[in-house]
PDB file of C-alpha atoms and ligand atoms in Angstrom:
ATOM      1  CA  MET A  10       0.197  -0.009  -0.081  1.00 95.00           C
ATOM      2  CA  GLY A  11       0.949   3.357  -0.629  1.00 95.00           C
ATOM      3  CA  GLU A  12       0.640   6.460  -2.800  1.00 95.00           C
ATOM      4  CA  SER A  13       1.671   6.730  -6.377  1.00 94.00           C
ATOM      5  CA  GLY A  14       5.125   6.940  -6.816  1.00 97.00           C
ATOM      6  CA  THR A  15       5.973   5.923  -3.226  1.00 97.00           C
ATOM      7  CA  GLY A  16       8.206   2.988  -5.478  1.00 96.00           C
ATOM      8  CA  LYS A  17       5.178  -0.416  -4.592  1.00 96.00           C
ATOM      9  CA  GLU A  18       7.324  -1.787  -8.190  1.00 95.00           C
ATOM     10  CA  VAL A  19      10.384  -1.324  -7.031  1.00 96.00           C
ATOM     11  CA  PHE A  20       9.769  -2.931  -3.776  1.00 96.00           C
ATOM     12  CA  ALA A  21       7.817  -5.620  -5.471  1.00 97.00           C
ATOM     13  CA  GLN A  22      10.653  -6.610  -7.045  1.00 97.00           C
ATOM     14  CA  SER A  23      13.206  -6.403  -5.013  1.00 97.00           C
ATOM     15  CA  ILE A  24      11.033  -8.921  -2.583  1.00 97.00           C
ATOM     16  CA  HIS A  25      11.554 -11.165  -5.726  1.00 98.00           C
ATOM     17  CA  ASN A  26      15.441 -10.593  -5.805  1.00 97.00           C
ATOM     18  CA  TYR A  27      15.409 -11.523  -2.652  1.00 96.00           C
ATOM     19  CA  SER A  28      13.724 -14.387  -2.785  1.00 97.00           C
ATOM     20  CA  GLY A  29      14.370 -18.172  -2.937  1.00 96.00           C
ATOM     21  CA  ARG A  30      12.003 -17.496  -5.729  1.00 97.00           C
ATOM     22  CA  VAL A  31      14.659 -14.884  -7.542  1.00 97.00           C
ATOM     23  CA  ASN A  32      15.402 -17.867 -10.329  1.00 97.00           C
ATOM     24  CA  ARG A  33      11.734 -17.910 -11.620  1.00 97.00           C
ATOM     25  CA  PRO A  34       9.694 -15.512 -13.503  1.00 97.00           C
ATOM     26  CA  PHE A  35       8.804 -12.334 -12.105  1.00 97.00           C
ATOM     27  CA  VAL A  36       5.644 -11.174 -13.884  1.00 97.00           C
ATOM     28  CA  ALA A  37       3.451  -7.981 -12.878  1.00 95.00           C
ATOM     29  CA  LEU A  38       0.558  -7.343 -14.171  1.00 94.00           C
ATOM     30  CA  ASN A  39      -1.789  -3.621 -14.082  1.00 94.00           C
ATOM     31  CA  CYS A  40      -5.680  -4.587 -13.343  1.00 92.00           C
ATOM     32  CA  GLY A  41      -5.824  -0.927 -13.872  1.00 90.00           C
ATOM     33  CA  ALA A  42      -4.359  -0.562 -17.557  1.00 92.00           C
ATOM     34  CA  ILE A  43      -6.986  -4.084 -19.222  1.00 91.00           C
ATOM     35  CA  PRO A  44     -10.241  -3.626 -20.261  1.00 91.00           C
ATOM     36  CA  LYS A  45     -12.030  -5.499 -17.454  1.00 86.00           C
ATOM     37  CA  GLN A  46     -13.523  -8.030 -19.638  1.00 86.00           C
ATOM     38  CA  LEU A  47      -9.468  -9.041 -21.029  1.00 89.00           C
ATOM     39  CA  ILE A  48      -8.595  -9.730 -16.966  1.00 91.00           C
ATOM     40  CA  GLU A  49      -9.458 -12.987 -16.483  1.00 90.00           C
ATOM     41  CA  SER A  50      -8.316 -14.339 -19.760  1.00 90.00           C
ATOM     42  CA  GLU A  51      -4.572 -12.119 -18.861  1.00 92.00           C
ATOM     43  CA  LEU A  52      -4.442 -13.719 -15.416  1.00 93.00           C
ATOM     44  CA  PHE A  53      -5.610 -17.565 -16.274  1.00 92.00           C
ATOM     45  CA  GLY A  54      -4.617 -17.875 -20.613  1.00 90.00           C
ATOM     46  CA  TYR A  55      -6.547 -19.612 -22.483  1.00 86.00           C
ATOM     47  CA  GLU A  56      -7.097 -22.437 -24.845  1.00 84.00           C
ATOM     48  CA  GLU A  57      -7.196 -22.645 -28.248  1.00 82.00           C
ATOM     49  CA  GLY A  58     -10.416 -21.964 -29.803  1.00 78.00           C
ATOM     50  CA  ALA A  59     -12.309 -21.013 -26.031  1.00 76.00           C
ATOM     51  CA  PHE A  60     -13.747 -17.671 -28.016  1.00 78.00           C
ATOM     52  CA  THR A  61     -13.981 -16.178 -31.503  1.00 76.00           C
ATOM     53  CA  GLY A  62     -11.100 -14.085 -31.624  1.00 75.00           C
ATOM     54  CA  ALA A  63      -8.666 -16.403 -29.406  1.00 76.00           C
ATOM     55  CA  LYS A  64      -5.230 -16.742 -30.691  1.00 80.00           C
ATOM     56  CA  LYS A  65      -3.858 -19.852 -32.584  1.00 80.00           C
ATOM     57  CA  GLY A  66      -2.511 -21.988 -29.491  1.00 77.00           C
ATOM     58  CA  GLY A  67      -3.854 -20.694 -26.904  1.00 79.00           C
ATOM     59  CA  ASN A  68      -2.679 -18.108 -24.343  1.00 86.00           C
ATOM     60  CA  LEU A  69      -0.177 -19.507 -20.879  1.00 89.00           C
ATOM     61  CA  GLY A  70      -1.839 -16.458 -19.189  1.00 92.00           C
ATOM     62  CA  LYS A  71       0.227 -14.726 -16.406  1.00 95.00           C
ATOM     63  CA  PHE A  72      -0.252 -17.064 -13.541  1.00 95.00           C
ATOM     64  CA  ARG A  73       1.309 -19.961 -15.373  1.00 94.00           C
ATOM     65  CA  LEU A  74       3.788 -17.500 -16.952  1.00 95.00           C
ATOM     66  CA  ALA A  75       5.030 -16.900 -13.149  1.00 96.00           C
ATOM     67  CA  ASP A  76       5.025 -20.038 -12.039  1.00 96.00           C
ATOM     68  CA  GLY A  77       7.639 -20.793  -9.441  1.00 97.00           C
ATOM     69  CA  GLY A  78       7.825 -17.282  -8.660  1.00 97.00           C
ATOM     70  CA  THR A  79       6.495 -14.095  -8.136  1.00 98.00           C
ATOM     71  CA  ILE A  80       3.075 -12.053  -9.741  1.00 97.00           C
ATOM     72  CA  MET A  81       2.347  -8.706  -8.878  1.00 97.00           C
ATOM     73  CA  LEU A  82      -1.040  -7.342  -8.767  1.00 96.00           C
ATOM     74  CA  ASP A  83      -1.014  -3.793  -9.391  1.00 95.00           C
ATOM     75  CA  GLU A  84      -3.808  -1.789  -8.358  1.00 94.00           C
ATOM     76  CA  ILE A  85      -5.542  -4.795  -7.498  1.00 96.00           C
ATOM     77  CA  GLY A  86      -8.309  -1.671  -6.272  1.00 94.00           C
ATOM     78  CA  GLU A  87      -9.314  -2.176  -9.988  1.00 93.00           C
ATOM     79  CA  MET A  88     -10.546  -5.752 -10.027  1.00 93.00           C
ATOM     80  CA  PRO A  89     -13.938  -6.863 -10.580  1.00 93.00           C
ATOM     81  CA  MET A  90     -15.778  -7.791  -8.250  1.00 93.00           C
ATOM     82  CA  ASP A  91     -15.781 -11.543 -10.472  1.00 92.00           C
ATOM     83  CA  MET A  92     -12.417 -11.215 -10.827  1.00 93.00           C
ATOM     84  CA  GLN A  93     -11.957 -10.724  -7.235  1.00 95.00           C
ATOM     85  CA  THR A  94     -14.186 -14.198  -6.674  1.00 94.00           C
ATOM     86  CA  LYS A  95     -12.174 -16.141  -9.340  1.00 92.00           C
ATOM     87  CA  LEU A  96      -8.462 -15.005  -7.376  1.00 94.00           C
ATOM     88  CA  LEU A  97      -9.718 -15.746  -4.313  1.00 95.00           C
ATOM     89  CA  ARG A  98     -10.441 -19.129  -5.414  1.00 92.00           C
ATOM     90  CA  VAL A  99      -6.765 -19.488  -6.902  1.00 93.00           C
ATOM     91  CA  ILE A 100      -5.590 -18.544  -3.343  1.00 93.00           C
ATOM     92  CA  GLN A 101      -7.820 -20.684  -1.356  1.00 94.00           C
ATOM     93  CA  GLU A 102      -7.265 -23.763  -3.688  1.00 94.00           C
ATOM     94  CA  GLY A 103      -3.982 -23.478  -5.577  1.00 94.00           C
ATOM     95  CA  VAL A 104      -5.284 -23.794  -8.827  1.00 94.00           C
ATOM     96  CA  ILE A 105      -6.489 -22.126 -12.010  1.00 92.00           C
ATOM     97  CA  THR A 106      -8.897 -22.816 -14.596  1.00 89.00           C
ATOM     98  CA  THR A 107      -8.351 -21.701 -18.004  1.00 87.00           C
ATOM     99  CA  ILE A 108     -11.118 -20.652 -19.932  1.00 86.00           C
ATOM    100  CA  GLY A 109     -12.263 -22.581 -22.602  1.00 84.00           C
ATOM    101  CA  SER A 110     -11.134 -26.517 -20.018  1.00 84.00           C
ATOM    102  CA  SER A 111     -12.528 -27.391 -17.544  1.00 84.00           C
ATOM    103  CA  LYS A 112      -9.219 -29.094 -16.641  1.00 86.00           C
ATOM    104  CA  SER A 113      -7.564 -27.392 -12.514  1.00 90.00           C
ATOM    105  CA  ILE A 114      -3.724 -26.720 -13.307  1.00 92.00           C
ATOM    106  CA  PRO A 115      -1.826 -26.654  -9.507  1.00 95.00           C
ATOM    107  CA  ILE A 116       0.346 -23.637  -9.544  1.00 94.00           C
ATOM    108  CA  ASP A 117       3.010 -22.066  -7.276  1.00 96.00           C
ATOM    109  CA  VAL A 118       3.174 -17.919  -6.673  1.00 96.00           C
ATOM    110  CA  ARG A 119       3.983 -15.490  -4.848  1.00 97.00           C
ATOM    111  CA  ILE A 120       0.892 -13.422  -5.021  1.00 97.00           C
ATOM    112  CA  ILE A 121       2.202  -9.598  -4.149  1.00 97.00           C
ATOM    113  CA  ALA A 122      -0.884  -6.981  -4.832  1.00 97.00           C
ATOM    114  CA  ALA A 123      -0.331  -3.687  -4.217  1.00 97.00           C
ATOM    115  CA  THR A 124      -3.138  -0.423  -4.360  1.00 95.00           C
ATOM    116  CA  ASN A 125      -2.847   3.467  -3.720  1.00 91.00           C
ATOM    117  CA  ARG A 126      -6.432   3.064  -2.618  1.00 90.00           C
ATOM    118  CA  ASP A 127      -7.533   2.154   0.851  1.00 90.00           C
ATOM    119  CA  LEU A 128      -8.885  -0.884   0.196  1.00 92.00           C
ATOM    120  CA  LYS A 129     -10.169  -1.227   3.886  1.00 92.00           C
ATOM    121  CA  LYS A 130     -12.803   1.934   2.752  1.00 94.00           C
ATOM    122  CA  GLU A 131     -13.340   0.025  -0.293  1.00 94.00           C
ATOM    123  CA  VAL A 132     -14.447  -3.123   1.535  1.00 96.00           C
ATOM    124  CA  GLU A 133     -16.256  -0.971   3.814  1.00 96.00           C
ATOM    125  CA  ALA A 134     -18.175   0.510   0.627  1.00 95.00           C
ATOM    126  CA  GLY A 135     -18.343  -2.993  -0.446  1.00 94.00           C
ATOM    127  CA  ARG A 136     -16.236  -2.824  -3.507  1.00 93.00           C
ATOM    128  CA  PHE A 137     -13.860  -5.155  -2.696  1.00 96.00           C
ATOM    129  CA  ARG A 138     -14.223  -8.814  -1.187  1.00 96.00           C
ATOM    130  CA  LYS A 139     -13.803  -8.977   2.511  1.00 96.00           C
ATOM    131  CA  ASP A 140     -12.320 -12.376   2.500  1.00 96.00           C
ATOM    132  CA  LEU A 141     -10.444 -11.787  -0.726  1.00 96.00           C
ATOM    133  CA  TYR A 142      -9.201  -8.438   1.442  1.00 96.00           C
ATOM    134  CA  TYR A 143      -8.218 -10.551   4.148  1.00 95.00           C
ATOM    135  CA  ARG A 144      -6.606 -13.443   2.526  1.00 95.00           C
ATOM    136  CA  LEU A 145      -4.330 -10.889   0.623  1.00 95.00           C
ATOM    137  CA  ASN A 146      -3.684  -8.738   4.306  1.00 94.00           C
ATOM    138  CA  VAL A 147      -1.490 -11.374   5.418  1.00 94.00           C
ATOM    139  CA  LEU A 148       1.459  -9.914   5.039  1.00 95.00           C
ATOM    140  CA  PRO A 149       0.975  -5.766   4.841  1.00 94.00           C
ATOM    141  CA  LEU A 150       3.697  -3.510   3.927  1.00 95.00           C
ATOM    142  CA  PHE A 151       3.160   0.281   4.049  1.00 95.00           C
ATOM    143  CA  LEU A 152       5.713   2.643   1.811  1.00 96.00           C
ATOM    144  CA  PRO A 153       5.319   6.296   3.264  1.00 96.00           C
ATOM    145  CA  PRO A 154       4.891   9.665   1.104  1.00 97.00           C
ATOM    146  CA  LEU A 155       8.596  10.782   0.454  1.00 97.00           C
ATOM    147  CA  ARG A 156       7.199  13.932   3.053  1.00 94.00           C
ATOM    148  CA  GLU A 157       7.009  11.736   5.179  1.00 94.00           C
ATOM    149  CA  ARG A 158      10.492   9.979   5.010  1.00 94.00           C
ATOM    150  CA  LYS A 159      12.224  13.477   4.182  1.00 92.00           C
ATOM    151  CA  LYS A 160      15.620  11.856   5.681  1.00 89.00           C
ATOM    152  CA  ASP A 161      15.873  10.355   2.583  1.00 93.00           C
ATOM    153  CA  ILE A 162      15.897  12.623   0.124  1.00 94.00           C
ATOM    154  CA  PRO A 163      19.743  13.880   0.382  1.00 92.00           C
ATOM    155  CA  LEU A 164      20.535  10.086  -0.521  1.00 92.00           C
ATOM    156  CA  LEU A 165      17.999   9.938  -3.445  1.00 96.00           C
ATOM    157  CA  VAL A 166      19.275  13.218  -4.839  1.00 95.00           C
ATOM    158  CA  GLU A 167      22.680  11.675  -4.723  1.00 93.00           C
ATOM    159  CA  TYR A 168      21.704   8.497  -6.562  1.00 95.00           C
ATOM    160  CA  PHE A 169      19.586   9.996  -9.402  1.00 97.00           C
ATOM    161  CA  VAL A 170      21.854  12.158 -10.052  1.00 95.00           C
ATOM    162  CA  LYS A 171      25.297  10.144 -10.436  1.00 94.00           C
ATOM    163  CA  ASN A 172      22.655   7.518 -11.888  1.00 96.00           C
ATOM    164  CA  ILE A 173      20.944   9.553 -14.459  1.00 97.00           C
ATOM    165  CA  SER A 174      24.062  11.839 -15.865  1.00 95.00           C
ATOM    166  CA  GLN A 175      25.435   8.406 -16.304  1.00 96.00           C
ATOM    167  CA  LYS A 176      22.574   6.655 -18.106  1.00 96.00           C
ATOM    168  CA  LEU A 177      22.180  10.099 -20.276  1.00 95.00           C
ATOM    169  CA  ASN A 178      26.015  10.226 -20.597  1.00 95.00           C
ATOM    170  CA  LYS A 179      26.072  14.107 -19.177  1.00 93.00           C
ATOM    171  CA  LYS A 180      27.953  15.811 -17.007  1.00 90.00           C
ATOM    172  CA  GLU A 181      26.963  15.127 -12.994  1.00 90.00           C
ATOM    173  CA  PRO A 182      25.205  18.388 -11.882  1.00 90.00           C
ATOM    174  CA  VAL A 183      26.780  19.802  -8.427  1.00 89.00           C
ATOM    175  CA  ILE A 184      23.043  20.886  -6.374  1.00 89.00           C
ATOM    176  CA  LEU A 185      23.424  23.542  -4.092  1.00 87.00           C
ATOM    177  CA  LYS A 186      22.933  23.074  -0.551  1.00 86.00           C
ATOM    178  CA  LYS A 187      20.332  26.001  -0.670  1.00 86.00           C
ATOM    179  CA  TYR A 188      18.714  23.767  -2.946  1.00 89.00           C
ATOM    180  CA  LEU A 189      18.505  20.279  -1.523  1.00 91.00           C
ATOM    181  CA  LYS A 190      17.251  22.673   1.056  1.00 89.00           C
ATOM    182  CA  LYS A 191      13.886  23.997  -0.702  1.00 91.00           C
ATOM    183  CA  MET A 192      14.060  19.897  -2.300  1.00 94.00           C
ATOM    184  CA  ILE A 193      13.686  19.022   1.632  1.00 92.00           C
ATOM    185  CA  LYS A 194      10.743  21.273   2.436  1.00 91.00           C
ATOM    186  CA  TYR A 195       8.901  20.681  -0.180  1.00 94.00           C
ATOM    187  CA  ASN A 196       5.972  17.997   0.214  1.00 93.00           C
ATOM    188  CA  TRP A 197       6.633  16.005  -2.925  1.00 96.00           C
ATOM    189  CA  PRO A 198       2.656  15.087  -4.134  1.00 95.00           C
ATOM    190  CA  GLY A 199       4.191  12.559  -6.725  1.00 97.00           C
ATOM    191  CA  ASN A 200       6.666  11.427  -4.056  1.00 98.00           C
ATOM    192  CA  ILE A 201      10.143   9.383  -5.531  1.00 98.00           C
ATOM    193  CA  ARG A 202       8.674   9.180  -8.960  1.00 98.00           C
ATOM    194  CA  GLU A 203       8.409  12.931  -9.372  1.00 98.00           C
ATOM    195  CA  LEU A 204      11.457  13.435  -7.204  1.00 98.00           C
ATOM    196  CA  GLU A 205      13.552  11.095 -10.315  1.00 98.00           C
ATOM    197  CA  ASN A 206      12.076  13.156 -12.954  1.00 97.00           C
ATOM    198  CA  LEU A 207      12.871  16.156 -11.727  1.00 97.00           C
ATOM    199  CA  VAL A 208      16.476  15.191 -10.900  1.00 96.00           C
ATOM    200  CA  GLU A 209      16.667  13.980 -14.848  1.00 96.00           C
ATOM    201  CA  LEU A 210      15.186  17.401 -15.935  1.00 95.00           C
ATOM    202  CA  ILE A 211      18.252  18.825 -13.542  1.00 94.00           C
ATOM    203  CA  VAL A 212      21.055  16.929 -15.469  1.00 94.00           C
ATOM    204  CA  ASN A 213      19.760  17.972 -18.672  1.00 93.00           C
ATOM    205  CA  THR A 214      18.670  21.572 -18.440  1.00 92.00           C
ATOM    206  CA  GLY A 215      21.335  22.063 -15.392  1.00 89.00           C
ATOM    207  CA  SER A 216      18.926  24.270 -13.610  1.00 89.00           C
ATOM    208  CA  ILE A 217      15.848  24.192 -11.402  1.00 89.00           C
ATOM    209  CA  PRO A 218      12.404  25.969 -13.020  1.00 88.00           C
ATOM    210  CA  ALA A 219      12.142  28.862 -11.124  1.00 85.00           C
ATOM    211  CA  ASP A 220       8.713  28.590  -9.817  1.00 88.00           C
ATOM    212  CA  TYR A 221       9.288  24.359  -8.897  1.00 91.00           C
ATOM    213  CA  PHE A 222       9.564  25.138  -5.282  1.00 89.00           C
ATOM    214  CA  THR A 223       6.289  27.932  -3.659  1.00 86.00           C
ATOM    215  CA  GLU A 224       5.374  28.621  -0.539  1.00 82.00           C
ATOM    216  CA  GLU A 225       1.938  26.698  -0.802  1.00 84.00           C
ATOM    217  CA  ASN A 226       3.729  23.398  -1.546  1.00 85.00           C
ATOM    218  CA  CYS A 227       6.505  23.614   1.095  1.00 83.00           C
ATOM    219  CA  ASP A 228       6.947  23.452   4.262  1.00 78.00           C
ATOM    220  CA  ASN A 229       7.678  26.389   6.525  1.00 69.00           C
ATOM    221  CA  GLU A 230      10.700  24.251   8.489  1.00 64.00           C
ATOM    222  CA  VAL A 231      13.416  22.352   7.400  1.00 56.00           C
ATOM    223  CA  LEU A 232      12.435  19.645   8.730  1.00 51.00           C
ATOM    224  CA  VAL A 233      15.842  17.717   8.365  1.00 52.00           C
ATOM    225  CA  ASP A 234      19.306  18.593   9.635  1.00 63.00           C
ATOM    226  CA  ILE A 235      21.228  18.640   6.443  1.00 55.00           C
ATOM    227  CA  SER A 236      25.014  18.216   6.890  1.00 57.00           C
ATOM    228  CA  ASP A 237      26.382  16.830   4.268  1.00 61.00           C
ATOM    229  CA  ASP A 238      27.149  14.282   6.394  1.00 62.00           C
ATOM    230  CA  CYS A 239      24.132  12.187   5.636  1.00 62.00           C
ATOM    231  CA  LEU A 240      25.841  11.783   2.402  1.00 65.00           C
ATOM    232  CA  LYS A 241      29.215   9.989   3.468  1.00 76.00           C
ATOM    233  CA  LEU A 242      29.661   6.088   4.141  1.00 83.00           C
ATOM    234  CA  ASP A 243      30.266   6.945   7.832  1.00 84.00           C
ATOM    235  CA  TYR A 244      26.622   8.084   8.056  1.00 81.00           C
ATOM    236  CA  VAL A 245      25.513   4.930   6.429  1.00 84.00           C
ATOM    237  CA  GLU A 246      28.143   3.107   8.532  1.00 91.00           C
ATOM    238  CA  LYS A 247      25.646   4.744  11.749  1.00 90.00           C
ATOM    239  CA  GLU A 248      22.680   4.028  11.340  1.00 88.00           C
ATOM    240  CA  HIS A 249      23.372   0.611  10.298  1.00 93.00           C
ATOM    241  CA  VAL A 250      25.392   0.067  13.593  1.00 95.00           C
ATOM    242  CA  ILE A 251      22.644   1.504  15.313  1.00 93.00           C
ATOM    243  CA  LYS A 252      20.342  -1.255  13.380  1.00 93.00           C
ATOM    244  CA  VAL A 253      22.515  -4.173  14.338  1.00 96.00           C
ATOM    245  CA  LEU A 254      22.854  -3.253  17.897  1.00 95.00           C
ATOM    246  CA  LYS A 255      19.029  -2.595  18.209  1.00 93.00           C
ATOM    247  CA  LYS A 256      18.570  -6.254  17.187  1.00 94.00           C
ATOM    248  CA  PHE A 257      20.795  -7.374  19.588  1.00 95.00           C
ATOM    249  CA  ARG A 258      19.466  -5.715  22.444  1.00 94.00           C
ATOM    250  CA  GLY A 259      22.942  -3.724  22.665  1.00 94.00           C
ATOM    251  CA  ASN A 260      24.293  -7.179  23.178  1.00 96.00           C
ATOM    252  CA  ILE A 261      27.813  -6.328  22.101  1.00 96.00           C
ATOM    253  CA  THR A 262      29.113 -10.096  21.424  1.00 96.00           C
ATOM    254  CA  HIS A 263      26.048 -10.834  19.184  1.00 96.00           C
ATOM    255  CA  SER A 264      26.336  -7.355  17.134  1.00 97.00           C
ATOM    256  CA  ALA A 265      29.803  -7.486  16.362  1.00 97.00           C
ATOM    257  CA  GLU A 266      29.369 -11.542  15.350  1.00 96.00           C
ATOM    258  CA  ALA A 267      26.711 -10.397  13.124  1.00 96.00           C
ATOM    259  CA  LEU A 268      28.685  -7.436  11.015  1.00 96.00           C
ATOM    260  CA  GLY A 269      31.285  -9.572  10.942  1.00 96.00           C
ATOM    261  CA  ILE A 270      33.938  -7.870  13.070  1.00 96.00           C
ATOM    262  CA  ARG A 271      35.546  -7.888  16.143  1.00 96.00           C
ATOM    263  CA  ARG A 272      34.562  -6.925  19.547  1.00 96.00           C
ATOM    264  CA  ASN A 273      36.813  -4.391  20.116  1.00 96.00           C
ATOM    265  CA  THR A 274      36.427  -2.802  16.385  1.00 96.00           C
ATOM    266  CA  LEU A 275      32.750  -2.525  17.137  1.00 96.00           C
ATOM    267  CA  TYR A 276      33.706  -0.910  21.012  1.00 96.00           C
ATOM    268  CA  ASN A 277      35.706   1.123  19.023  1.00 96.00           C
ATOM    269  CA  LYS A 278      32.870   2.613  16.519  1.00 95.00           C
ATOM    270  CA  ILE A 279      30.642   2.611  18.728  1.00 95.00           C
ATOM    271  CA  GLU A 280      32.931   5.455  20.566  1.00 94.00           C
ATOM    272  CA  LYS A 281      33.631   6.776  16.855  1.00 93.00           C
ATOM    273  CA  TYR A 282      29.757   7.631  16.624  1.00 91.00           C
ATOM    274  CA  ASN A 283      29.220   8.269  19.908  1.00 90.00           C
ATOM    275  CA  ILE A 284      26.892   5.675  20.296  1.00 91.00           C
ATOM    276  CA  LYS A 285      24.814   5.608  23.276  1.00 87.00           C
ATOM    277  CA  ILE A 286      24.541   1.799  23.882  1.00 83.00           C
TER     278      ILE A 286
HETATM  279  N1  LIG B  15      13.742   3.084  -3.428  1.00 74.29           N
HETATM  280  C1  LIG B  15      13.888   3.658  -4.304  1.00 74.29           C
HETATM  281  N2  LIG B  15      15.106   3.983  -5.127  1.00 74.29           N
HETATM  282  C2  LIG B  15      15.016   4.860  -6.202  1.00 74.29           C
HETATM  283  N3  LIG B  15      14.341   4.903  -7.013  1.00 74.29           N
HETATM  284  C3  LIG B  15      12.876   4.449  -6.556  1.00 74.29           C
HETATM  285  C4  LIG B  15      12.753   4.071  -5.390  1.00 74.29           C
HETATM  286  N4  LIG B  15      11.619   3.647  -5.003  1.00 74.29           N
HETATM  287  C5  LIG B  15      10.848   3.866  -6.460  1.00 74.29           C
HETATM  288  N5  LIG B  15      11.981   4.615  -7.093  1.00 74.29           N
HETATM  289  C6  LIG B  15      11.258   4.636  -8.667  1.00 74.29           C
HETATM  290  O1  LIG B  15      10.979   6.380  -8.597  1.00 74.29           O
HETATM  291  C7  LIG B  15       9.939   5.600  -9.762  1.00 74.29           C
HETATM  292  C8  LIG B  15       7.983   5.421  -8.838  1.00 74.29           C
HETATM  293  O2  LIG B  15       8.153   4.465  -8.802  1.00 74.29           O
HETATM  294  P1  LIG B  15       7.212   3.135  -8.632  1.00 74.29           P
HETATM  295  O3  LIG B  15       7.032   2.676 -10.030  1.00 74.29           O
HETATM  296  O4  LIG B  15       7.693   1.532  -8.008  1.00 74.29           O
HETATM  297  O5  LIG B  15       6.695   3.767  -7.840  1.00 74.29           O
HETATM  298  P2  LIG B  15       4.742   3.121  -7.658  1.00 74.29           P
HETATM  299  O6  LIG B  15       4.142   3.193  -6.445  1.00 74.29           O
HETATM  300  O7  LIG B  15       4.371   1.510  -8.062  1.00 74.29           O
HETATM  301  O8  LIG B  15       3.524   4.209  -8.349  1.00 74.29           O
HETATM  302  P3  LIG B  15       1.740   4.044  -8.826  1.00 74.29           P
HETATM  303  O9  LIG B  15       1.326   3.859  -7.912  1.00 74.29           O
HETATM  304  O10 LIG B  15       2.151   5.257  -9.863  1.00 74.29           O
HETATM  305  O11 LIG B  15       2.681   2.797  -9.509  1.00 74.29           O
HETATM  306  C9  LIG B  15      10.265   4.797 -10.658  1.00 74.29           C
HETATM  307  O12 LIG B  15      11.142   5.358 -11.435  1.00 74.29           O
HETATM  308  C10 LIG B  15      11.530   4.154  -9.418  1.00 74.29           C
HETATM  309  O13 LIG B  15      12.345   3.422 -10.205  1.00 74.29           O
HETATM  310 MG1  LIG B  16       2.920   1.056  -9.870  1.00 74.29          MG
END
């Protein structure tokens, strides 16, 4: 769940890439982008001659393409009610039925469903099946809007500047601190996608449109302290050491082991970064 542009697809792909299913396909289907009457054949496929206009040889369907891997059902909130019923059956029974066939075919896929709607509200409004909602909601993940993770803006800017300049074969622009500050104040209605697009514009033109940041679309306060520290490797190391220490409740031996360093080295880092155990 997350607003548009918060990285739902990137995140779903990452879940797949870091899973045991990585050597099998990752297949995405945007339920909002295909005509409702085609969703069933896109998902479950059809046999040759299943209907007029059916392709010769039939169509495998996304579920079978993704067998052993991951299927991402994007904009699940757009799925029509009758398809929700069919999807629920697939999840419960682990089988699909292609159009024009009576055979049930077992499939093994991880389903990642994404939405920028409030599905709970959709359930209350009677537009989304409650039982399917609970079936899908076994591991809910929320991607926060960029305005709620402003701390990450400098890192993302740095990443996109490098990445996009390289891709477009352009010189890396230097983004002055005063502009970085404005970027942090700005509230990014289009989230990470908007930031990425703005950086591309900066790389291409060497400037930021004068009217991009206005009083209305920015917060008054800079909520994040942007000394350049957060771009440094040390900053990342410090954050990571803190994370691991938290995980092991401050236990030095276990934390050092997890970090793959000696206890003394960990003590030195704790002192260097002034971490309070
Ligand atoms: N953590 C990230 N690091 C780098 N780039 C990212 C990250 N998250 C998202 N992006 C980039 O931001 C853009 C939007 O991401 P993505 O398409 O995953 O968002 P979305 O939530 O699926 O949006 P929508 O709801 O509009 O489909 C993409 O170009 C993606 O590459
Ligand atoms: Mg998406």
